[in-house]
């Protein structure tokens, strides 16, 4: 049980595996007005940057669950680096099957709503761990500009234009699921650049160090095509944000 090796190669230089910068992640933590001792569950926690920095900056405690052995190891090391290993724990496992043994104050899934089969299923999954009156975080793409061609749709990692809503459609969907949107922090094109463009340097350095690796031809093809595809399609069409929700 693990992520494809190509994914961990591509994002091995990232601490945040979504189009948020350090500043946006910190802004989200401040916006939520987190209390010391607040209990957090982060499903698909990646390299643990959210839990680790919020434990340092706000005094939260919690658990992250991720399917990647590589990123889970990074998260544990980051907790030690920031001096919060006594406050956060990271489990290697299937986040789609994880429910907290005790209700938490904040339950999150940032950028991995596939674990619930989409937004509605992920909301229902997180509900199972959230205390009454708690806060839920969902990170999800939306269309900044609706693509008009099949090529543009596929370049944005969608199988259909209906895979993602507009921004107002996403907010409306949360309402239809019975939740108030009480905060949001959105990625912008600069933070998208930091996420995507950083992958290209990581891939290039990996290729230089591993020219004979069996993965090298596929990674070479990605580096050749990804920058043009990104600036032509994804940068213009695809948005991403984290939405804070509370049950009505």
CSV table of C-alpha atoms in Angstrom, one decimal:
chain,number,residue,atom,x,y,z
A,1,UNK,CA,0.0,0.0,0.0
A,2,UNK,CA,1.8,3.1,-1.2
A,3,UNK,CA,1.7,6.0,-3.7
A,4,UNK,CA,3.1,5.4,-7.2
A,5,UNK,CA,6.9,6.0,-7.2
A,6,UNK,CA,6.6,8.7,-9.9
A,7,UNK,CA,4.5,10.8,-7.5
A,8,UNK,CA,7.0,10.6,-4.7
A,9,UNK,CA,9.9,11.4,-7.1
A,10,UNK,CA,8.0,14.4,-8.5
A,11,UNK,CA,7.1,15.8,-5.1
A,12,UNK,CA,10.1,14.7,-3.1
A,13,UNK,CA,11.2,18.4,-2.8
A,14,UNK,CA,7.8,19.5,-1.4
A,15,UNK,CA,6.8,19.9,2.2
A,16,UNK,CA,3.2,20.8,1.1
A,17,UNK,CA,1.7,18.6,-1.5
A,18,UNK,CA,-0.9,21.0,-2.9
A,19,UNK,CA,-0.8,24.5,-4.3
A,20,UNK,CA,-0.4,26.3,-1.0
A,21,UNK,CA,2.7,28.2,0.0
A,22,UNK,CA,4.0,28.3,3.6
A,23,UNK,CA,2.3,31.7,3.9
A,24,UNK,CA,-1.1,30.4,2.8
A,25,UNK,CA,-0.9,27.5,5.1
A,26,UNK,CA,0.0,29.8,8.0
A,27,UNK,CA,-2.8,32.2,7.0
A,28,UNK,CA,-5.3,29.3,7.1
A,29,UNK,CA,-4.2,28.3,10.6
A,30,UNK,CA,-4.6,31.9,11.8
A,31,UNK,CA,-8.0,32.3,10.1
A,32,UNK,CA,-9.3,29.2,12.0
A,33,UNK,CA,-8.5,30.8,15.4
A,34,UNK,CA,-7.1,27.5,16.7
A,35,UNK,CA,-7.0,27.0,20.4
A,36,UNK,CA,-4.1,25.3,22.2
A,37,UNK,CA,-4.8,21.7,22.7
A,38,UNK,CA,-7.3,21.5,19.8
A,39,UNK,CA,-7.4,17.9,18.5
A,40,UNK,CA,-6.8,17.5,14.8
A,41,UNK,CA,-7.2,14.6,12.4
A,42,UNK,CA,-5.6,15.1,9.0
A,43,UNK,CA,-6.5,12.4,6.4
A,44,UNK,CA,-4.0,12.1,3.5
A,45,UNK,CA,-1.6,14.2,5.6
A,46,UNK,CA,1.4,13.9,3.1
A,47,UNK,CA,4.6,15.2,4.6
A,48,UNK,CA,2.8,16.5,7.7
A,49,UNK,CA,3.5,20.2,7.3
A,50,UNK,CA,0.0,21.4,8.3
A,51,UNK,CA,0.0,19.4,11.6
A,52,UNK,CA,3.6,20.1,12.4
A,53,UNK,CA,3.5,23.8,11.9
A,54,UNK,CA,0.2,24.2,13.6
A,55,UNK,CA,1.4,22.2,16.6
A,56,UNK,CA,4.3,24.6,16.8
A,57,UNK,CA,2.4,27.8,16.1
A,58,UNK,CA,-1.0,27.1,17.8
A,59,UNK,CA,-0.4,24.3,20.2
A,60,UNK,CA,-2.7,21.8,18.5
A,61,UNK,CA,-2.3,18.0,18.9
A,62,UNK,CA,-3.3,15.4,16.5
A,63,UNK,CA,-2.8,12.6,14.0
A,64,UNK,CA,-2.1,12.4,10.3
A,65,UNK,CA,-2.8,9.3,8.1
A,66,UNK,CA,-1.2,8.8,4.7
A,67,UNK,CA,-0.8,6.0,2.2
A,68,UNK,CA,2.8,7.0,1.3
A,69,UNK,CA,5.6,5.5,3.3
A,70,UNK,CA,8.0,8.1,2.0
A,71,UNK,CA,5.9,11.1,3.0
A,72,UNK,CA,5.0,9.5,6.4
A,73,UNK,CA,8.7,9.2,7.1
A,74,UNK,CA,9.1,12.9,6.1
A,75,UNK,CA,6.3,13.9,8.4
A,76,UNK,CA,7.8,12.1,11.4
A,77,UNK,CA,11.2,13.7,10.7
A,78,UNK,CA,9.5,17.1,10.4
A,79,UNK,CA,7.8,16.7,13.7
A,80,UNK,CA,11.2,16.0,15.3
A,81,UNK,CA,12.8,19.0,13.5
A,82,UNK,CA,10.1,21.4,14.8
A,83,UNK,CA,10.1,19.9,18.3
A,84,UNK,CA,6.5,18.7,18.2
A,85,UNK,CA,6.9,14.9,18.1
A,86,UNK,CA,5.2,14.7,21.5
A,87,UNK,CA,2.1,16.4,20.1
A,88,UNK,CA,1.6,14.9,16.7
A,89,UNK,CA,1.7,11.3,15.3
A,90,UNK,CA,1.8,10.1,11.7
A,91,UNK,CA,0.4,6.7,10.7
A,92,UNK,CA,1.0,4.9,7.4
A,93,UNK,CA,-2.3,3.6,6.3
A,94,UNK,CA,-5.4,4.0,4.1
A,95,UNK,CA,-7.0,7.3,5.0
A,96,UNK,CA,-10.2,6.1,3.4
A,97,UNK,CA,-10.7,3.6,6.2
A,98,UNK,CA,-9.5,5.7,9.2
A,99,UNK,CA,-11.9,6.9,11.9
A,100,UNK,CA,-10.6,8.6,15.0
A,101,UNK,CA,-11.1,6.6,18.2
A,102,UNK,CA,-12.2,9.8,19.9
A,103,UNK,CA,-14.0,12.8,18.4
A,104,UNK,CA,-11.7,15.6,17.2
A,105,UNK,CA,-12.1,19.3,17.1
A,106,UNK,CA,-10.9,19.6,13.5
A,107,UNK,CA,-11.0,17.0,10.7
A,108,UNK,CA,-9.3,17.7,7.4
A,109,UNK,CA,-8.6,16.3,4.0
A,110,UNK,CA,-6.7,18.7,1.8
A,111,UNK,CA,-6.5,17.7,-1.9
A,112,UNK,CA,-7.3,14.0,-1.6
A,113,UNK,CA,-11.1,13.8,-1.8
A,114,UNK,CA,-10.7,10.6,-3.8
A,115,UNK,CA,-10.4,8.9,-0.4
A,116,UNK,CA,-14.2,9.3,-0.1
A,117,UNK,CA,-15.0,9.0,-3.8
A,118,UNK,CA,-15.5,12.8,-4.1
A,119,UNK,CA,-16.5,15.7,-1.9
A,120,UNK,CA,-19.8,14.3,-0.5
A,121,UNK,CA,-18.2,11.0,0.5
A,122,UNK,CA,-15.2,12.7,2.0
A,123,UNK,CA,-17.5,15.0,4.1
A,124,UNK,CA,-19.3,11.9,5.4
A,125,UNK,CA,-16.0,10.2,6.2
A,126,UNK,CA,-14.7,13.2,8.2
A,127,UNK,CA,-18.0,13.5,10.0
A,128,UNK,CA,-17.4,10.1,11.6
A,129,UNK,CA,-14.4,11.6,13.5
A,130,UNK,CA,-15.6,15.1,14.2
A,131,UNK,CA,-17.2,16.2,17.4
A,132,UNK,CA,-20.5,18.1,17.4
A,133,UNK,CA,-19.7,21.7,16.7
A,134,UNK,CA,-16.3,20.9,15.3
A,135,UNK,CA,-14.7,22.3,12.1
A,136,UNK,CA,-14.1,20.4,8.9
A,137,UNK,CA,-11.5,21.3,6.2
A,138,UNK,CA,-11.8,20.3,2.6
A,139,UNK,CA,-9.2,21.2,0.0
A,140,UNK,CA,-10.5,20.7,-3.5
A,141,UNK,CA,-10.0,22.0,-7.1
A,142,UNK,CA,-12.5,24.2,-8.9
A,143,UNK,CA,-12.7,25.8,-12.3
A,144,UNK,CA,-11.3,29.4,-12.5
A,145,UNK,CA,-12.3,29.3,-16.1
A,146,UNK,CA,-14.4,26.5,-17.6
A,147,UNK,CA,-12.3,24.7,-20.2
A,148,UNK,CA,-13.7,24.5,-23.7
A,149,UNK,CA,-11.7,21.6,-25.2
A,150,UNK,CA,-11.1,18.0,-24.3
A,151,UNK,CA,-7.3,18.7,-24.3
A,152,UNK,CA,-7.7,21.4,-21.7
A,153,UNK,CA,-9.9,19.2,-19.5
A,154,UNK,CA,-7.3,16.4,-19.5
A,155,UNK,CA,-4.4,18.8,-19.0
A,156,UNK,CA,-6.2,19.8,-15.7
A,157,UNK,CA,-6.3,16.1,-14.6
A,158,UNK,CA,-10.0,15.8,-15.1
A,159,UNK,CA,-11.9,13.1,-17.1
A,160,UNK,CA,-14.8,15.5,-17.7
A,161,UNK,CA,-15.5,19.2,-17.2
A,162,UNK,CA,-18.1,18.0,-14.7
A,163,UNK,CA,-15.4,16.6,-12.4
A,164,UNK,CA,-14.9,20.0,-10.9
A,165,UNK,CA,-17.4,22.8,-10.0
A,166,UNK,CA,-17.0,26.5,-10.3
A,167,UNK,CA,-16.1,28.3,-7.1
A,168,UNK,CA,-19.7,29.3,-6.4
A,169,UNK,CA,-20.8,25.8,-7.3
A,170,UNK,CA,-18.4,24.4,-4.8
A,171,UNK,CA,-19.6,26.6,-2.0
A,172,UNK,CA,-23.2,25.8,-2.9
A,173,UNK,CA,-22.4,22.1,-2.8
A,174,UNK,CA,-21.2,22.4,0.8
A,175,UNK,CA,-24.5,24.1,1.6
A,176,UNK,CA,-26.4,21.3,0.0
A,177,UNK,CA,-24.6,18.8,2.2
A,178,UNK,CA,-25.8,20.7,5.3
A,179,UNK,CA,-22.7,22.8,6.1
A,180,UNK,CA,-21.9,26.5,6.5
A,181,UNK,CA,-18.7,27.7,4.9
A,182,UNK,CA,-17.2,29.6,7.7
A,183,UNK,CA,-13.7,30.4,6.2
A,184,UNK,CA,-11.7,29.8,3.0
A,185,UNK,CA,-8.2,30.3,1.8
A,186,UNK,CA,-7.6,30.0,-2.0
A,187,UNK,CA,-4.5,29.3,-4.0
A,188,UNK,CA,-3.5,31.9,-6.5
A,189,UNK,CA,-1.5,31.6,-9.7
A,190,UNK,CA,1.7,32.4,-7.9
A,191,UNK,CA,1.2,29.6,-5.3
A,192,UNK,CA,0.3,27.3,-8.2
A,193,UNK,CA,3.6,28.2,-9.8
A,194,UNK,CA,5.5,27.4,-6.7
A,195,UNK,CA,3.8,24.0,-6.5
A,196,UNK,CA,4.1,22.9,-10.2
A,197,UNK,CA,7.3,24.6,-11.2
A,198,UNK,CA,9.2,23.3,-8.2
A,199,UNK,CA,8.4,19.8,-9.5
A,200,UNK,CA,10.3,20.5,-12.7
A,201,UNK,CA,13.5,21.3,-10.9
A,202,UNK,CA,13.1,18.2,-8.7
A,203,UNK,CA,12.5,16.0,-11.8
A,204,UNK,CA,15.5,17.4,-13.6
A,205,UNK,CA,17.9,16.9,-10.7
A,206,UNK,CA,16.5,13.4,-10.2
A,207,UNK,CA,17.0,12.6,-13.9
A,208,UNK,CA,20.6,13.9,-13.8
A,209,UNK,CA,21.3,11.6,-10.8
A,210,UNK,CA,19.4,8.6,-12.1
A,211,UNK,CA,19.7,8.4,-15.9
A,212,UNK,CA,19.5,4.6,-16.0
A,213,UNK,CA,16.5,4.2,-13.7
A,214,UNK,CA,13.5,2.4,-15.2
A,215,UNK,CA,11.4,5.4,-14.4
A,216,UNK,CA,13.7,7.8,-16.3
A,217,UNK,CA,12.0,7.8,-19.7
A,218,UNK,CA,8.6,8.6,-18.3
A,219,UNK,CA,10.0,11.3,-16.1
A,220,UNK,CA,11.9,12.7,-19.0
A,221,UNK,CA,8.7,12.9,-21.1
A,222,UNK,CA,6.9,14.6,-18.2
A,223,UNK,CA,9.6,17.3,-17.9
A,224,UNK,CA,9.5,17.9,-21.6
A,225,UNK,CA,5.8,18.4,-21.8
A,226,UNK,CA,4.6,19.5,-18.4
A,227,UNK,CA,5.8,23.2,-18.4
A,228,UNK,CA,4.0,24.1,-21.6
A,229,UNK,CA,0.8,22.2,-20.6
A,230,UNK,CA,0.8,23.9,-17.3
A,231,UNK,CA,1.1,27.5,-18.5
A,232,UNK,CA,-1.3,26.8,-21.5
A,233,UNK,CA,-4.1,25.1,-19.6
A,234,UNK,CA,-3.8,24.4,-15.8
A,235,UNK,CA,-2.6,27.8,-14.7
A,236,UNK,CA,-5.4,29.6,-16.5
A,237,UNK,CA,-8.3,27.2,-15.8
A,238,UNK,CA,-7.8,25.4,-12.5
A,239,UNK,CA,-8.3,26.9,-9.0
A,240,UNK,CA,-7.8,25.2,-5.7
A,241,UNK,CA,-8.9,26.2,-2.2
A,242,UNK,CA,-9.4,25.0,1.4
A,243,UNK,CA,-12.9,25.5,2.8
A,244,UNK,CA,-13.7,25.5,6.5
A,245,UNK,CA,-17.1,24.0,7.2
A,246,UNK,CA,-19.4,23.7,10.2
A,247,UNK,CA,-22.5,21.6,10.4
A,248,UNK,CA,-25.8,23.6,10.3
